[in-house]
Short mmCIF file of C-alpha atoms and ligand atoms in Angstrom, two decimals:
data_model
loop_
_atom_site.label_atom_id
_atom_site.label_comp_id
_atom_site.label_asym_id
_atom_site.label_seq_id
_atom_site.Cartn_x
_atom_site.Cartn_y
_atom_site.Cartn_z
CA MET Q 1 -11.77 -3.69 -48.86
CA THR Q 2 -10.59 -0.58 -50.65
CA ALA Q 3 -6.82 -0.04 -50.63
CA LEU Q 4 -5.52 1.21 -47.31
CA PRO Q 5 -4.70 4.92 -47.03
CA ARG Q 6 -1.05 5.76 -47.57
CA SER Q 7 -1.00 8.81 -45.30
CA VAL Q 8 -2.68 9.28 -41.93
CA LEU Q 9 -3.05 12.32 -39.65
CA VAL Q 10 -3.62 11.56 -35.97
CA VAL Q 11 -5.24 14.46 -34.09
CA GLY Q 12 -4.43 14.91 -30.40
CA SER Q 13 -1.56 15.01 -27.96
CA GLY Q 14 -2.15 12.41 -25.26
CA GLY Q 15 -1.11 8.89 -24.40
CA ARG Q 16 -4.09 7.67 -26.40
CA GLU Q 17 -2.74 9.34 -29.54
CA HIS Q 18 0.74 7.98 -28.88
CA ALA Q 19 -0.76 4.49 -28.71
CA LEU Q 20 -2.74 5.13 -31.92
CA VAL Q 21 0.36 6.34 -33.74
CA ARG Q 22 2.33 3.31 -32.59
CA SER Q 23 -0.35 0.87 -33.76
CA LEU Q 24 -0.85 2.65 -37.10
CA LEU Q 25 2.88 2.59 -37.78
CA ALA Q 26 2.83 -1.16 -37.16
CA SER Q 27 0.49 -1.66 -40.12
CA PRO Q 28 2.07 -3.94 -42.74
CA SER Q 29 0.98 -1.33 -45.31
CA ALA Q 30 3.63 1.05 -43.85
CA PRO Q 31 1.60 4.28 -44.03
CA ARG Q 32 3.11 7.75 -43.63
CA VAL Q 33 1.79 9.00 -40.28
CA ILE Q 34 1.83 12.56 -38.95
CA ALA Q 35 0.31 14.05 -35.80
CA ALA Q 36 -1.10 17.37 -34.66
CA PRO Q 37 -0.15 18.63 -32.22
CA GLY Q 38 1.42 15.45 -30.81
CA ASN Q 39 3.90 15.40 -27.94
CA ALA Q 40 7.57 14.62 -27.31
CA GLY Q 41 7.03 10.85 -27.44
CA ILE Q 42 4.99 10.92 -30.64
CA ALA Q 43 7.65 13.17 -32.19
CA GLU Q 44 10.21 10.40 -31.71
CA SER Q 45 8.48 8.36 -34.42
CA VAL Q 46 6.50 10.76 -36.66
CA ALA Q 47 6.41 14.43 -37.66
CA CYS Q 48 4.31 16.57 -35.32
CA HIS Q 49 2.66 19.76 -36.60
CA PRO Q 50 1.90 22.57 -34.16
CA VAL Q 51 -1.85 22.76 -34.82
CA ALA Q 52 -4.06 22.55 -31.74
CA ALA Q 53 -6.61 19.74 -31.49
CA ASP Q 54 -9.47 22.25 -31.31
CA ASP Q 55 -8.32 24.31 -34.32
CA VAL Q 56 -10.71 22.81 -36.87
CA SER Q 57 -9.68 25.06 -39.79
CA GLY Q 58 -6.01 24.60 -39.02
CA LEU Q 59 -6.40 20.81 -38.99
CA VAL Q 60 -8.38 20.78 -42.23
CA ASN Q 61 -5.72 22.93 -43.89
CA LEU Q 62 -2.97 20.68 -42.57
CA ALA Q 63 -4.72 17.58 -43.94
CA ARG Q 64 -5.05 19.20 -47.38
CA ARG Q 65 -1.51 20.57 -47.44
CA GLU Q 66 -0.04 17.19 -46.46
CA ARG Q 67 -2.31 15.29 -48.90
CA ILE Q 68 -3.63 13.19 -46.03
CA GLU Q 69 -5.82 10.27 -47.07
CA PHE Q 70 -7.22 9.42 -43.62
CA VAL Q 71 -7.64 11.42 -40.41
CA VAL Q 72 -7.93 9.62 -37.07
CA VAL Q 73 -9.33 11.91 -34.38
CA GLY Q 74 -8.36 11.21 -30.76
CA PRO Q 75 -10.09 13.69 -28.44
CA GLU Q 76 -13.75 14.65 -28.06
CA VAL Q 77 -13.49 18.41 -28.51
CA PRO Q 78 -12.69 18.49 -32.25
CA LEU Q 79 -15.41 15.87 -32.83
CA ALA Q 80 -17.98 18.04 -31.05
CA LEU Q 81 -16.74 21.05 -33.04
CA GLY Q 82 -17.50 19.23 -36.30
CA LEU Q 83 -13.98 18.44 -37.51
CA VAL Q 84 -15.14 15.22 -39.15
CA ASP Q 85 -18.10 16.97 -40.82
CA ARG Q 86 -15.66 19.43 -42.41
CA LEU Q 87 -13.22 16.74 -43.53
CA LEU Q 88 -15.94 14.59 -45.09
CA GLU Q 89 -17.36 17.60 -46.93
CA LEU Q 90 -13.94 17.98 -48.51
CA GLY Q 91 -13.78 14.29 -49.38
CA ILE Q 92 -11.13 13.45 -46.78
CA PRO Q 93 -12.05 10.16 -45.03
CA ALA Q 94 -11.91 10.31 -41.25
CA TYR Q 95 -12.32 8.02 -38.27
CA GLY Q 96 -14.50 9.59 -35.60
CA PRO Q 97 -18.17 10.60 -35.51
CA LYS Q 98 -19.56 13.80 -36.97
CA ALA Q 99 -20.92 16.42 -34.57
CA ASP Q 100 -24.32 14.67 -34.38
CA GLY Q 101 -22.66 11.49 -33.07
CA ALA Q 102 -20.24 13.39 -30.83
CA ARG Q 103 -23.28 14.81 -29.01
CA LEU Q 104 -23.57 11.43 -27.31
CA GLU Q 105 -20.53 12.45 -25.30
CA ALA Q 106 -20.99 16.22 -25.37
CA SER Q 107 -24.45 16.09 -23.77
CA LYS Q 108 -25.13 13.66 -20.94
CA ILE Q 109 -28.82 14.62 -20.97
CA TYR Q 110 -29.14 13.75 -24.67
CA THR Q 111 -27.50 10.38 -23.99
CA LYS Q 112 -29.76 9.70 -21.02
CA GLU Q 113 -32.81 10.45 -23.18
CA ILE Q 114 -31.64 7.95 -25.80
CA LEU Q 115 -30.87 5.30 -23.17
CA GLN Q 116 -34.34 5.78 -21.69
CA LYS Q 117 -36.10 5.85 -25.07
CA TYR Q 118 -34.50 2.57 -26.18
CA ARG Q 119 -34.73 0.96 -22.73
CA ILE Q 120 -31.00 0.38 -22.41
CA PRO Q 121 -30.09 -0.24 -18.74
CA THR Q 122 -28.93 2.95 -17.00
CA ALA Q 123 -29.45 4.68 -13.64
CA PRO Q 124 -32.74 6.58 -13.20
CA ALA Q 125 -32.13 10.32 -13.55
CA ALA Q 126 -33.77 13.74 -13.72
CA PHE Q 127 -32.61 16.96 -15.43
CA PHE Q 128 -32.56 20.47 -13.97
CA ARG Q 129 -31.77 24.04 -14.93
CA ILE Q 130 -32.74 25.60 -11.60
CA ALA Q 131 -30.70 24.84 -8.46
CA ALA Q 132 -33.68 24.87 -6.08
CA ASP Q 133 -35.51 22.23 -8.15
CA ALA Q 134 -32.46 19.97 -8.21
CA ILE Q 135 -32.02 20.34 -4.47
CA ALA Q 136 -35.67 19.49 -3.77
CA TYR Q 137 -35.27 16.35 -5.89
CA ILE Q 138 -32.03 15.40 -4.15
CA ARG Q 139 -33.58 15.77 -0.68
CA ALA Q 140 -36.27 13.29 -1.62
CA ARG Q 141 -33.75 10.61 -2.70
CA PRO Q 142 -31.30 8.58 -0.65
CA ALA Q 143 -27.59 9.46 -0.57
CA PRO Q 144 -25.13 8.69 -2.11
CA ILE Q 145 -26.39 10.41 -5.24
CA VAL Q 146 -24.65 11.50 -8.43
CA VAL Q 147 -24.69 15.03 -9.90
CA LYS Q 148 -23.42 15.57 -13.45
CA ALA Q 149 -22.96 18.61 -15.66
CA ASP Q 150 -24.65 18.19 -19.03
CA GLY Q 151 -21.74 19.32 -21.20
CA LEU Q 152 -18.08 18.42 -21.71
CA ALA Q 153 -16.10 19.25 -18.58
CA ALA Q 154 -12.75 17.51 -19.07
CA GLY Q 155 -13.42 14.94 -16.35
CA LYS Q 156 -14.61 17.50 -13.78
CA GLY Q 157 -18.31 17.25 -14.54
CA VAL Q 158 -19.32 14.36 -12.26
CA VAL Q 159 -19.66 14.35 -8.48
CA VAL Q 160 -20.53 11.12 -6.71
CA ALA Q 161 -21.88 12.78 -3.57
CA GLN Q 162 -21.82 10.77 -0.35
CA SER Q 163 -24.26 13.10 1.44
CA HIS Q 164 -27.10 15.46 0.59
CA ALA Q 165 -24.93 18.42 1.60
CA GLU Q 166 -22.20 17.37 -0.83
CA ALA Q 167 -24.77 16.86 -3.58
CA GLU Q 168 -26.28 20.30 -2.98
CA ALA Q 169 -22.86 21.92 -3.15
CA ALA Q 170 -22.22 20.06 -6.41
CA VAL Q 171 -25.46 21.42 -7.87
CA HIS Q 172 -24.14 24.96 -7.48
CA THR Q 173 -20.61 24.15 -8.68
CA LEU Q 174 -21.71 22.23 -11.75
CA LEU Q 175 -24.42 24.72 -12.77
CA ALA Q 176 -21.74 27.43 -12.62
CA LEU Q 177 -19.16 25.57 -14.76
CA PRO Q 178 -18.21 27.85 -17.67
CA SER Q 179 -18.50 24.88 -20.06
CA ASN Q 180 -22.14 24.56 -19.02
CA GLY Q 181 -22.98 27.86 -20.71
CA ALA Q 182 -25.55 30.43 -19.66
CA ASP Q 183 -28.52 28.04 -19.75
CA GLY Q 184 -26.55 25.15 -18.25
CA LYS Q 185 -28.33 22.05 -17.12
CA ILE Q 186 -27.42 19.30 -14.74
CA LEU Q 187 -28.45 15.72 -14.28
CA VAL Q 188 -29.08 14.07 -10.94
CA GLU Q 189 -28.98 10.29 -11.00
CA ASP Q 190 -29.11 7.35 -8.65
CA CYS Q 191 -25.78 6.02 -7.51
CA LEU Q 192 -24.93 2.59 -8.87
CA THR Q 193 -22.57 0.25 -7.09
CA GLY Q 194 -20.34 -2.43 -8.50
CA GLU Q 195 -17.23 -2.65 -10.56
CA GLU Q 196 -16.73 -0.60 -13.70
CA THR Q 197 -15.54 -1.71 -17.10
CA SER Q 198 -14.80 0.20 -20.27
CA ILE Q 199 -15.99 -1.34 -23.50
CA LEU Q 200 -14.58 0.26 -26.65
CA VAL Q 201 -16.61 -0.54 -29.74
CA VAL Q 202 -15.53 0.30 -33.28
CA VAL Q 203 -18.79 1.31 -34.95
CA SER Q 204 -19.71 1.86 -38.57
CA GLY Q 205 -23.43 2.50 -38.94
CA ARG Q 206 -25.14 -0.70 -37.77
CA ASP Q 207 -21.91 -2.75 -37.86
CA TYR Q 208 -19.57 -2.97 -34.90
CA VAL Q 209 -16.51 -4.73 -33.52
CA MET Q 210 -16.05 -4.94 -29.75
CA LEU Q 211 -12.47 -4.41 -28.64
CA PRO Q 212 -11.08 -6.28 -25.60
CA SER Q 213 -12.45 -5.20 -22.22
CA SER Q 214 -10.47 -3.02 -19.85
CA GLN Q 215 -10.80 -1.42 -16.46
CA ASP Q 216 -9.80 2.13 -15.60
CA HIS Q 217 -8.82 3.50 -12.18
CA LYS Q 218 -10.48 6.91 -12.06
CA ARG Q 219 -9.61 8.13 -8.58
CA ILE Q 220 -6.30 9.79 -7.86
CA GLY Q 221 -5.46 7.74 -4.77
CA ASP Q 222 -4.70 4.10 -4.01
CA GLY Q 223 -7.74 2.09 -2.99
CA ASP Q 224 -9.97 4.33 -5.17
CA THR Q 225 -9.77 7.36 -2.89
CA GLY Q 226 -9.72 11.10 -3.58
CA PRO Q 227 -11.10 13.02 -6.53
CA ASN Q 228 -11.86 11.61 -9.99
CA THR Q 229 -9.26 12.08 -12.71
CA GLY Q 230 -9.13 11.36 -16.43
CA GLY Q 231 -7.86 7.91 -15.45
CA MET Q 232 -4.77 6.83 -13.48
CA GLY Q 233 -4.22 3.41 -14.96
CA THR Q 234 -5.85 0.54 -16.79
CA TYR Q 235 -5.54 -3.14 -17.41
CA SER Q 236 -6.92 -5.47 -20.04
CA PRO Q 237 -8.65 -7.86 -20.15
CA ALA Q 238 -11.00 -6.94 -17.29
CA GLU Q 239 -11.46 -10.49 -16.05
CA VAL Q 240 -14.52 -9.45 -14.08
CA VAL Q 241 -16.18 -9.45 -17.50
CA THR Q 242 -16.65 -13.21 -17.72
CA PRO Q 243 -17.60 -14.70 -21.09
CA ALA Q 244 -21.23 -14.81 -19.89
CA LEU Q 245 -21.13 -11.14 -18.91
CA TRP Q 246 -19.45 -10.23 -22.20
CA HIS Q 247 -22.38 -11.76 -24.11
CA ARG Q 248 -24.85 -10.03 -21.83
CA ILE Q 249 -23.11 -6.69 -22.37
CA GLU Q 250 -23.26 -7.22 -26.11
CA ALA Q 251 -26.93 -8.25 -26.11
CA GLU Q 252 -28.26 -5.77 -23.55
CA ILE Q 253 -26.02 -2.78 -24.16
CA VAL Q 254 -23.74 -2.77 -27.20
CA ARG Q 255 -26.10 -4.01 -29.91
CA PRO Q 256 -29.08 -1.97 -28.65
CA SER Q 257 -26.87 1.14 -28.40
CA VAL Q 258 -25.57 0.80 -31.96
CA GLU Q 259 -29.12 0.19 -33.20
CA ALA Q 260 -30.49 3.13 -31.20
CA ILE Q 261 -27.91 5.52 -32.60
CA ALA Q 262 -28.61 4.40 -36.16
CA SER Q 263 -32.38 4.63 -35.55
CA GLU Q 264 -31.90 8.23 -34.44
CA GLY Q 265 -30.62 8.93 -37.95
CA ILE Q 266 -26.98 9.28 -36.92
CA HIS Q 267 -24.41 7.66 -39.19
CA PHE Q 268 -21.85 6.89 -36.53
CA CYS Q 269 -18.34 5.98 -37.64
CA GLY Q 270 -15.83 5.90 -34.83
CA THR Q 271 -15.32 4.51 -31.36
CA LEU Q 272 -18.30 4.22 -29.09
CA PHE Q 273 -16.73 3.89 -25.65
CA ILE Q 274 -19.33 2.63 -23.20
CA GLY Q 275 -18.63 3.12 -19.51
CA ILE Q 276 -20.45 0.31 -17.72
CA MET Q 277 -21.19 -0.41 -14.07
CA LEU Q 278 -21.49 -4.12 -13.35
CA THR Q 279 -24.24 -3.97 -10.75
CA ALA Q 280 -25.82 -6.86 -8.88
CA ASP Q 281 -28.79 -6.48 -11.28
CA GLY Q 282 -26.61 -6.61 -14.37
CA PRO Q 283 -24.57 -4.23 -16.53
CA SER Q 284 -25.75 -0.62 -16.63
CA VAL Q 285 -24.54 2.28 -18.79
CA LEU Q 286 -22.76 5.10 -16.95
CA GLU Q 287 -21.89 7.08 -20.05
CA TYR Q 288 -21.03 7.05 -23.70
CA ASN Q 289 -17.86 8.58 -25.00
CA THR Q 290 -17.45 8.92 -28.73
CA ARG Q 291 -13.69 8.36 -28.93
CA PHE Q 292 -11.01 6.01 -27.71
CA GLY Q 293 -10.53 6.07 -23.93
CA ASP Q 294 -7.41 7.40 -22.31
CA PRO Q 295 -5.72 5.37 -20.75
CA GLU Q 296 -7.89 2.46 -21.95
CA THR Q 297 -6.40 2.71 -25.44
CA GLN Q 298 -2.88 2.25 -24.04
CA VAL Q 299 -3.80 -1.29 -22.93
CA VAL Q 300 -6.38 -2.21 -25.56
CA LEU Q 301 -4.42 -1.39 -28.74
CA PRO Q 302 -1.22 -3.22 -27.73
CA ARG Q 303 -3.36 -6.35 -27.33
CA ILE Q 304 -4.74 -6.15 -30.87
CA GLU Q 305 -2.95 -8.43 -33.26
CA SER Q 306 -4.94 -7.33 -36.32
CA ASP Q 307 -3.87 -4.38 -38.44
CA VAL Q 308 -5.36 -1.41 -36.56
CA LEU Q 309 -5.18 0.78 -39.66
CA ALA Q 310 -7.23 -1.80 -41.56
CA LEU Q 311 -9.75 -1.92 -38.69
CA LEU Q 312 -10.32 1.85 -38.55
CA TRP Q 313 -10.33 2.09 -42.34
CA ALA Q 314 -12.93 -0.70 -42.57
CA ALA Q 315 -15.16 1.34 -40.24
CA SER Q 316 -14.75 4.45 -42.33
CA SER Q 317 -15.16 2.72 -45.69
CA GLY Q 318 -18.24 0.67 -44.73
CA THR Q 319 -16.61 -2.78 -44.76
CA LEU Q 320 -16.48 -3.41 -41.02
CA SER Q 321 -18.89 -6.38 -41.15
CA GLN Q 322 -16.14 -8.37 -42.90
CA PHE Q 323 -13.46 -7.55 -40.34
CA ARG Q 324 -12.29 -10.36 -38.04
CA LEU Q 325 -10.49 -9.02 -35.00
CA LEU Q 326 -7.50 -10.95 -33.67
CA VAL Q 327 -6.55 -10.34 -30.04
CA ARG Q 328 -3.32 -11.33 -28.34
CA PRO Q 329 -3.72 -13.60 -25.30
CA GLU Q 330 -1.34 -11.48 -23.18
CA SER Q 331 -2.53 -9.11 -20.44
CA ALA Q 332 -1.64 -5.44 -20.50
CA VAL Q 333 -1.24 -2.96 -17.66
CA CYS Q 334 -0.83 0.81 -18.00
CA VAL Q 335 0.32 2.89 -15.03
CA VAL Q 336 -0.21 6.62 -15.49
CA ILE Q 337 2.50 8.84 -14.05
CA ALA Q 338 1.10 12.26 -13.18
CA ALA Q 339 2.56 15.58 -12.10
CA LYS Q 340 2.31 16.44 -8.41
CA GLY Q 341 -0.99 18.22 -7.70
CA TYR Q 342 -2.98 16.60 -10.54
CA PRO Q 343 -6.03 16.64 -10.91
CA GLY Q 344 -5.72 20.08 -9.28
CA SER Q 345 -3.10 22.58 -10.40
CA TYR Q 346 0.33 21.16 -11.08
CA ALA Q 347 3.81 22.25 -12.13
CA LYS Q 348 5.09 22.04 -15.71
CA GLY Q 349 8.59 22.10 -17.15
CA ASP Q 350 10.21 19.46 -14.91
CA VAL Q 351 12.88 17.44 -16.72
CA ILE Q 352 11.99 13.76 -17.17
CA THR Q 353 14.70 11.11 -17.25
CA PHE Q 354 14.14 7.74 -18.88
CA PRO Q 355 16.15 4.52 -18.96
CA ALA Q 356 18.40 4.30 -22.02
CA LYS Q 357 16.10 1.65 -23.49
CA PRO Q 358 12.57 0.66 -22.41
CA PRO Q 359 12.61 -2.76 -20.72
CA PRO Q 360 11.36 -5.62 -22.98
CA GLY Q 361 7.58 -5.60 -23.42
CA VAL Q 362 7.28 -2.06 -22.03
CA THR Q 363 6.22 1.10 -23.86
CA PHE Q 364 6.47 4.60 -22.43
CA PHE Q 365 3.43 6.30 -23.91
CA HIS Q 366 3.83 10.04 -23.60
CA ALA Q 367 0.90 12.28 -22.61
CA GLY Q 368 1.82 15.71 -21.19
CA THR Q 369 5.41 15.97 -22.42
CA THR Q 370 7.28 18.38 -24.63
CA ARG Q 371 10.84 18.55 -25.95
CA LYS Q 372 12.88 21.67 -25.18
CA PRO Q 373 15.30 23.18 -27.71
CA ASP Q 374 18.17 21.70 -25.66
CA GLY Q 375 16.75 18.21 -26.33
CA SER Q 376 15.51 17.54 -22.82
CA ILE Q 377 11.98 16.18 -22.37
CA VAL Q 378 9.94 18.06 -19.78
CA THR Q 379 6.50 17.74 -18.22
CA ALA Q 380 3.73 19.70 -19.94
CA GLY Q 381 0.47 18.32 -18.55
CA GLY Q 382 -1.22 16.68 -15.56
CA ARG Q 383 -0.96 13.14 -16.83
CA VAL Q 384 2.62 12.89 -18.07
CA LEU Q 385 3.27 9.27 -19.09
CA GLY Q 386 1.45 5.97 -19.45
CA VAL Q 387 3.81 3.10 -18.75
CA THR Q 388 2.36 0.03 -20.46
CA ALA Q 389 3.61 -3.52 -20.19
CA LEU Q 390 2.41 -6.73 -21.76
CA GLY Q 391 2.80 -10.00 -19.87
CA ALA Q 392 1.69 -13.60 -19.94
CA THR Q 393 -0.42 -12.86 -16.87
CA LEU Q 394 -1.84 -9.71 -15.30
CA LYS Q 395 0.69 -10.11 -12.49
CA SER Q 396 3.71 -10.28 -14.79
CA ALA Q 397 2.41 -7.30 -16.79
CA ALA Q 398 1.85 -5.26 -13.62
CA ASP Q 399 5.27 -6.19 -12.23
CA ALA Q 400 6.95 -5.17 -15.48
CA ALA Q 401 5.03 -1.87 -15.65
CA TYR Q 402 5.94 -0.99 -12.06
CA ARG Q 403 9.59 -1.94 -12.56
CA ALA Q 404 9.65 0.40 -15.57
CA CYS Q 405 7.99 3.19 -13.54
CA SER Q 406 10.85 3.00 -11.06
CA GLU Q 407 13.28 3.70 -13.91
CA VAL Q 408 11.58 7.01 -14.82
CA ASN Q 409 12.12 10.14 -12.81
CA PHE Q 410 10.93 13.73 -12.57
CA ASN Q 411 10.38 16.18 -9.78
CA GLY Q 412 7.11 15.44 -7.96
CA MET Q 413 6.13 12.41 -10.07
CA TYR Q 414 3.15 10.50 -8.72
CA PHE Q 415 1.50 7.23 -9.66
CA ARG Q 416 -0.93 4.82 -8.08
CA ARG Q 417 0.63 1.66 -6.69
CA ASP Q 418 -2.44 -0.52 -7.09
CA ILE Q 419 -3.32 -0.67 -10.79
CA GLY Q 420 -4.90 -4.08 -11.33
CA ALA Q 421 -4.67 -4.91 -7.62
CA ARG Q 422 -8.35 -5.72 -7.22
CA GLN Q 423 -8.15 -8.33 -9.97
CA LEU Q 424 -4.84 -9.65 -8.63
CA ARG Q 425 -6.36 -10.16 -5.19
CA ARG Q 426 -9.17 -12.15 -6.79
CA SER Q 427 -6.87 -14.36 -8.83
P1 AMP A 501 -19.05 9.57 -16.34
O1 AMP A 501 -18.20 10.68 -16.90
O2 AMP A 501 -20.53 9.78 -16.47
O3 AMP A 501 -18.58 8.20 -16.68
O4 AMP A 501 -18.71 9.59 -14.79
C1 AMP A 501 -17.39 9.49 -14.33
C2 AMP A 501 -17.32 8.48 -13.23
O5 AMP A 501 -18.23 8.82 -12.19
C3 AMP A 501 -17.71 7.08 -13.64
O6 AMP A 501 -16.67 6.38 -14.24
C4 AMP A 501 -18.09 6.50 -12.30
O7 AMP A 501 -16.93 6.16 -11.56
C5 AMP A 501 -18.76 7.64 -11.63
N1 AMP A 501 -20.22 7.59 -11.87
C6 AMP A 501 -20.91 8.17 -12.88
N2 AMP A 501 -22.22 7.90 -12.81
C7 AMP A 501 -22.39 7.14 -11.71
C8 AMP A 501 -23.51 6.51 -11.09
N3 AMP A 501 -24.76 6.66 -11.56
N4 AMP A 501 -23.29 5.78 -9.99
C9 AMP A 501 -22.04 5.63 -9.47
N5 AMP A 501 -20.94 6.19 -10.01
C10 AMP A 501 -21.09 6.93 -11.11
N1 LIG A 502 -10.41 6.96 -19.10
C1 LIG A 502 -11.68 7.55 -19.27
C2 LIG A 502 -11.84 8.37 -20.45
O1 LIG A 502 -11.10 8.31 -21.40
O2 LIG A 502 -12.80 9.14 -20.47
#
């Protein structure tokens, strides 16, 4: 492997980026790490530069000014805007796909076409530009049925409609989303049932390394009720992914997906995050994301014993096939603490208080936080913190995470009480 980079820029400001920064700093090669724009938690360990994650020129200039040798991109928007294309043109290595690869997340219709073309298991679907056509299709299918906006919609682009009326309303809402553009399209697909798992795969062309499985909790309310969010909590490993299922997922989904992307002429370097429904007929792809998941990353990275910088660098420098991933046997649980009102409108600027020291095995990953001139840390986003604990068992990790949650406080804080509960009931 080529020598590891001595300086790394992490782009983004969420819990995912906090987890990335923490793992990169743990590299035995002791790199200099900076972030843009970062958040109050990231700023406790590295310098944060006030450049927005969607300011491609600003980020490129920052990387040049700071003589950055490796850029790790967290969120999807800069990827879709071609940040990595620009960096590579300038000879700055980066982890994350170019715009052609990012389209696998930025267009659900494009992804569905690839899944269909390469016969990778996924729900049957049809695409529409005209509301009346979508509605006619919906009326001829059984409910529940799923309506999705084609483009990026920050987690608001999918409606799992329980009735035809709800699906028809979603057709109008999703076609009208500003992010859908003037000639917006939607997808209507059959509803799959089962348990979900998130599989994060570090990809470099035709080579890949599967990271440990995890399970997200997308709905805002306990017992998976209420609207979808960006994710309210995760645990890893997802024990529902038995060794047999893991091999099936690799053979039927991961390897064919990596091959399909390469066959389409895309040189993909970055994380392919595959959202999978474990149906009675086998695993089926819900979506691709082309980045680390949030909050999946907050449980997956703490379980990786290998040097995460070396892993991402191997992907970017074409040596991934030689990488052997070491995973810690512990379980990890991340409980997301959100601001009251999330995923709708929510307050900002509430002062957060933390225990003097995080309890052993616990990390407070910051998401929507900022530090005020007076030194106080205040809320600045819908998802505010990801409280992650490692434990010998899922139960001990969950207990530790929840104990730590009770030591944090801010006005209107909300978190689900049942992260990992489904698995705990089984075991
Ligand atoms: P996506 O952004 O496509 O992953 O959709 C967000 C969430 O909507 C998924 O994690 C699922 O919980 C749900 N979802 C998406 N597609 C389907 C489907 N075909 N059947 C059932 N649920 C779905
Ligand atoms: N937790 C789901 C996502 O990152 O999209």
